[in-house]
């Protein structure tokens, strides 16, 4: 069975400091993993996607994530937070041929000026 | 054009009303989705259309009725809703190879049922 656990419901960082949003997954197959961002009252936007190519995935807006099979993790990072990064972030897992995506419960990122 | 357009952005309706949510995309995507998102929760899949045919219905109550009149349009017809149906309704589209593909989301319709 597939599932996703986002370890922090809320992360707060100062502007210009690194961001780490943690995600652990469970999947019976080689999973596809995604990070989506949702700004208030907006739809979701794909940040990046892992599909068994390079384990370090670079996304938009300076975000990247590293797939670690041994740790079943797919943590999202950014070297320097910007005020515009304040949003809700969802880690998502799918498996080949799946008929659904499995969303984590989300992590709300606050960026302090 | 890489947008999914949803109308209206906000909707307030009574429990006896009939209303429709609309979604449109012109990216040539042949898979379209309806999600429901309650406040501070992740989106929950409701329906999936693939090549204009309903392929997934996640046990959604019949007061929600989806329709895909053509490859660019997706509607969600609402009738006799309950207050607990108040939520953000998100439309998404993708290439039809399954949910491993990138989803493009609209900005949603914020629905309030009184």
CSV table of C-alpha atoms in Angstrom, one decimal:
chain,number,residue,atom,x,y,z
A,1,UNK,CA,0.0,0.0,0.0
A,2,UNK,CA,1.1,3.5,-0.7
A,3,UNK,CA,1.3,6.2,1.8
A,4,UNK,CA,3.1,9.5,2.6
A,5,UNK,CA,4.0,11.0,5.9
A,6,UNK,CA,5.0,14.6,6.1
A,7,UNK,CA,6.8,14.9,9.4
A,8,UNK,CA,6.1,18.5,10.2
A,9,UNK,CA,2.7,20.2,9.9
A,10,UNK,CA,4.3,23.7,10.2
A,11,UNK,CA,7.9,24.9,9.5
A,12,UNK,CA,9.0,28.4,10.2
A,13,UNK,CA,12.3,29.9,8.8
A,14,UNK,CA,13.8,33.3,8.5
A,15,UNK,CA,14.2,34.9,5.1
A,16,UNK,CA,17.5,33.9,3.6
A,17,UNK,CA,18.0,30.7,5.7
A,18,UNK,CA,17.7,27.1,4.4
A,19,UNK,CA,14.4,25.3,4.1
A,20,UNK,CA,13.9,21.6,4.9
A,21,UNK,CA,10.5,20.0,4.5
A,22,UNK,CA,10.5,16.3,5.4
A,23,UNK,CA,8.6,13.5,3.6
A,24,UNK,CA,8.7,9.7,4.1
A,25,UNK,CA,6.8,7.4,1.8
A,26,UNK,CA,5.7,3.8,1.8
A,27,UNK,CA,5.2,2.0,-1.5
A,28,UNK,CA,5.2,-1.6,-2.7
A,29,UNK,CA,6.6,-0.6,-6.1
A,30,UNK,CA,9.2,1.8,-7.4
A,31,UNK,CA,7.2,5.0,-6.8
A,32,UNK,CA,6.8,8.3,-8.6
A,33,UNK,CA,7.1,11.1,-6.1
A,34,UNK,CA,6.1,14.7,-6.4
A,35,UNK,CA,6.2,17.9,-4.4
A,36,UNK,CA,3.4,20.4,-5.0
A,37,UNK,CA,3.0,23.9,-3.6
A,38,UNK,CA,-0.3,25.7,-2.8
A,39,UNK,CA,-0.5,29.4,-2.1
A,40,UNK,CA,-3.5,30.6,-0.2
A,41,UNK,CA,-6.8,30.2,-2.1
A,42,UNK,CA,-4.9,28.9,-5.2
A,43,UNK,CA,-4.6,25.6,-7.0
A,44,UNK,CA,-1.5,23.3,-6.6
A,45,UNK,CA,1.6,23.8,-8.7
A,46,UNK,CA,4.2,21.1,-9.3
A,47,UNK,CA,7.6,21.9,-7.9
A,48,UNK,CA,9.4,18.8,-8.9
A,49,UNK,CA,8.9,15.1,-9.8
A,50,UNK,CA,11.0,11.9,-9.2
A,51,UNK,CA,10.6,9.0,-11.5
A,52,UNK,CA,13.6,6.7,-11.0
A,53,UNK,CA,16.1,8.8,-12.9
A,54,UNK,CA,18.6,10.9,-11.0
A,55,UNK,CA,18.1,10.7,-7.2
A,56,UNK,CA,18.6,14.4,-6.8
A,57,UNK,CA,15.8,16.2,-8.5
A,58,UNK,CA,15.9,19.9,-9.3
A,59,UNK,CA,12.6,21.8,-9.4
A,60,UNK,CA,11.4,25.3,-10.0
A,61,UNK,CA,12.1,28.4,-7.8
A,62,UNK,CA,15.4,26.9,-6.5
A,63,UNK,CA,13.8,23.9,-4.8
A,64,UNK,CA,15.3,20.4,-5.0
A,65,UNK,CA,14.6,17.0,-3.4
A,66,UNK,CA,16.7,13.9,-2.9
A,67,UNK,CA,15.2,10.4,-3.2
A,68,UNK,CA,16.8,8.1,-0.6
A,69,UNK,CA,15.5,4.6,-1.1
A,70,UNK,CA,17.3,3.2,2.0
A,71,UNK,CA,15.5,5.8,4.2
A,72,UNK,CA,12.3,5.9,2.1
A,73,UNK,CA,12.6,9.6,2.2
A,74,UNK,CA,12.0,12.4,-0.3
A,75,UNK,CA,12.8,15.6,1.6
A,76,UNK,CA,12.4,19.0,-0.1
A,77,UNK,CA,15.2,21.7,0.4
A,78,UNK,CA,16.0,25.2,-0.7
A,79,UNK,CA,19.3,26.9,0.2
A,80,UNK,CA,17.7,30.3,0.9
A,81,UNK,CA,14.1,31.1,1.7
A,82,UNK,CA,12.3,33.9,0.1
A,83,UNK,CA,9.1,35.6,1.4
A,84,UNK,CA,7.2,34.3,-1.6
A,85,UNK,CA,7.9,30.7,-0.6
A,86,UNK,CA,5.4,31.0,2.2
A,87,UNK,CA,2.7,28.4,1.3
A,88,UNK,CA,1.5,24.9,1.9
A,89,UNK,CA,3.6,22.1,0.5
A,90,UNK,CA,2.3,18.6,-0.3
A,91,UNK,CA,4.4,15.5,-0.8
A,92,UNK,CA,2.6,13.1,-3.1
A,93,UNK,CA,3.3,9.4,-4.1
A,94,UNK,CA,2.0,7.4,-7.0
A,95,UNK,CA,3.0,3.9,-8.2
A,96,UNK,CA,3.1,2.7,-11.8
A,97,UNK,CA,-0.4,2.2,-13.1
A,98,UNK,CA,-2.0,3.6,-10.0
A,99,UNK,CA,-5.4,5.1,-10.3
A,100,UNK,CA,-4.8,7.7,-7.6
A,101,UNK,CA,-2.3,9.9,-6.1
A,102,UNK,CA,-1.6,9.7,-2.3
A,103,UNK,CA,-1.2,13.1,-0.7
A,104,UNK,CA,0.6,13.8,2.5
A,105,UNK,CA,-1.2,16.0,5.0
A,106,UNK,CA,0.8,19.0,4.0
A,107,UNK,CA,3.5,21.3,5.6
A,108,UNK,CA,2.8,25.0,6.0
A,109,UNK,CA,5.9,27.0,5.5
A,110,UNK,CA,6.1,30.4,7.2
A,111,UNK,CA,9.0,32.8,6.2
A,112,UNK,CA,9.9,35.4,8.8
A,113,UNK,CA,11.3,38.7,7.5
B,1,UNK,CA,-1.5,28.1,-22.9
B,2,UNK,CA,-0.7,26.1,-19.8
B,3,UNK,CA,-3.6,27.1,-17.7
B,4,UNK,CA,-6.6,25.4,-16.3
B,5,UNK,CA,-9.4,27.9,-15.9
B,6,UNK,CA,-12.2,27.4,-13.3
B,7,UNK,CA,-15.4,29.4,-12.9
B,8,UNK,CA,-16.8,30.7,-10.8
B,9,UNK,CA,-14.0,31.5,-8.3
B,10,UNK,CA,-16.6,31.7,-5.4
B,11,UNK,CA,-20.1,30.2,-5.1
B,12,UNK,CA,-22.6,30.4,-2.3
B,13,UNK,CA,-25.6,28.2,-2.6
B,14,UNK,CA,-28.5,27.0,-0.6
B,15,UNK,CA,-29.3,23.3,0.0
B,16,UNK,CA,-32.1,23.3,-2.5
B,17,UNK,CA,-30.2,25.0,-5.3
B,18,UNK,CA,-28.8,23.6,-8.5
B,19,UNK,CA,-25.5,25.0,-9.7
B,20,UNK,CA,-22.6,24.0,-11.9
B,21,UNK,CA,-18.8,24.4,-11.7
B,22,UNK,CA,-16.9,24.7,-14.9
B,23,UNK,CA,-13.3,23.8,-15.9
B,24,UNK,CA,-11.6,24.5,-19.2
B,25,UNK,CA,-8.1,23.7,-20.5
B,26,UNK,CA,-6.5,24.0,-24.0
B,27,UNK,CA,-3.4,22.0,-23.5
B,28,UNK,CA,-4.6,19.0,-25.4
B,29,UNK,CA,-4.8,17.0,-22.2
B,30,UNK,CA,-7.1,14.0,-22.4
B,31,UNK,CA,-7.3,13.3,-18.6
B,32,UNK,CA,-9.3,15.6,-16.3
B,33,UNK,CA,-10.0,15.4,-12.6
B,34,UNK,CA,-12.1,16.9,-9.9
B,35,UNK,CA,-10.7,17.1,-6.4
B,36,UNK,CA,-12.3,18.3,-3.2
B,37,UNK,CA,-10.2,20.1,-0.6
B,38,UNK,CA,-11.4,21.0,2.9
B,39,UNK,CA,-9.5,23.7,4.8
B,40,UNK,CA,-6.1,22.7,6.0
B,41,UNK,CA,-6.4,19.3,4.4
B,42,UNK,CA,-4.9,17.7,1.3
B,43,UNK,CA,-7.0,17.4,-1.8
B,44,UNK,CA,-9.2,14.3,-2.2
B,45,UNK,CA,-9.9,12.8,-5.6
B,46,UNK,CA,-13.5,12.7,-6.6
B,47,UNK,CA,-13.7,11.9,-10.4
B,48,UNK,CA,-11.3,11.2,-13.3
B,49,UNK,CA,-12.2,11.4,-16.9
B,50,UNK,CA,-10.0,9.9,-19.6
B,51,UNK,CA,-10.7,10.6,-23.2
B,52,UNK,CA,-14.1,12.1,-22.2
B,53,UNK,CA,-15.2,8.9,-20.4
B,54,UNK,CA,-15.6,8.6,-16.6
B,55,UNK,CA,-12.8,6.2,-15.5
B,56,UNK,CA,-12.8,6.8,-11.7
B,57,UNK,CA,-15.6,7.7,-9.3
B,58,UNK,CA,-14.3,7.6,-5.7
B,59,UNK,CA,-17.7,6.7,-4.2
B,60,UNK,CA,-18.9,10.3,-4.5
B,61,UNK,CA,-22.5,11.0,-3.5
B,62,UNK,CA,-24.9,11.3,-6.4
B,63,UNK,CA,-25.6,15.0,-5.5
B,64,UNK,CA,-22.3,15.6,-7.3
B,65,UNK,CA,-22.7,14.8,-11.1
B,66,UNK,CA,-19.7,15.2,-13.4
B,67,UNK,CA,-19.9,15.8,-17.1
B,68,UNK,CA,-17.2,16.0,-19.8
B,69,UNK,CA,-18.9,17.4,-22.9
B,70,UNK,CA,-15.6,17.5,-24.9
B,71,UNK,CA,-11.9,17.2,-24.5
B,72,UNK,CA,-11.4,20.7,-23.2
B,73,UNK,CA,-14.3,21.1,-20.8
B,74,UNK,CA,-15.3,19.5,-17.5
B,75,UNK,CA,-18.3,20.3,-15.5
B,76,UNK,CA,-19.5,19.4,-12.0
B,77,UNK,CA,-23.2,19.7,-11.5
B,78,UNK,CA,-24.4,20.3,-7.9
B,79,UNK,CA,-27.8,19.5,-6.5
B,80,UNK,CA,-29.2,19.3,-3.0
B,81,UNK,CA,-25.8,19.8,-1.3
B,82,UNK,CA,-25.2,19.7,2.4
B,83,UNK,CA,-23.3,22.3,4.5
B,84,UNK,CA,-20.5,19.7,4.9
B,85,UNK,CA,-19.9,19.9,1.1
B,86,UNK,CA,-18.5,23.4,1.6
B,87,UNK,CA,-14.9,23.2,0.3
B,88,UNK,CA,-12.5,24.3,-2.4
B,89,UNK,CA,-13.2,22.3,-5.5
B,90,UNK,CA,-10.1,21.9,-7.7
B,91,UNK,CA,-10.0,20.8,-11.4
B,92,UNK,CA,-6.9,19.4,-12.9
B,93,UNK,CA,-5.7,18.0,-16.2
B,94,UNK,CA,-2.9,15.8,-17.4
B,95,UNK,CA,-1.6,13.7,-20.2
B,96,UNK,CA,-3.7,10.5,-20.2
B,97,UNK,CA,-1.0,8.1,-19.2
B,98,UNK,CA,-2.1,7.8,-15.7
B,99,UNK,CA,-1.6,9.7,-12.5
B,100,UNK,CA,2.2,9.5,-12.8
B,101,UNK,CA,2.0,12.4,-15.1
B,102,UNK,CA,2.2,16.0,-13.9
B,103,UNK,CA,-1.1,17.5,-13.0
B,104,UNK,CA,-2.0,21.0,-13.9
B,105,UNK,CA,-4.4,22.5,-11.4
B,106,UNK,CA,-6.9,25.3,-11.7
B,107,UNK,CA,-7.2,27.9,-8.9
B,108,UNK,CA,-10.4,26.3,-7.7
B,109,UNK,CA,-14.0,27.2,-6.8
B,110,UNK,CA,-14.6,28.1,-3.2
B,111,UNK,CA,-18.0,26.7,-2.5
B,112,UNK,CA,-20.1,27.6,0.5
B,113,UNK,CA,-23.4,25.7,1.2
B,114,UNK,CA,-25.8,27.4,3.5
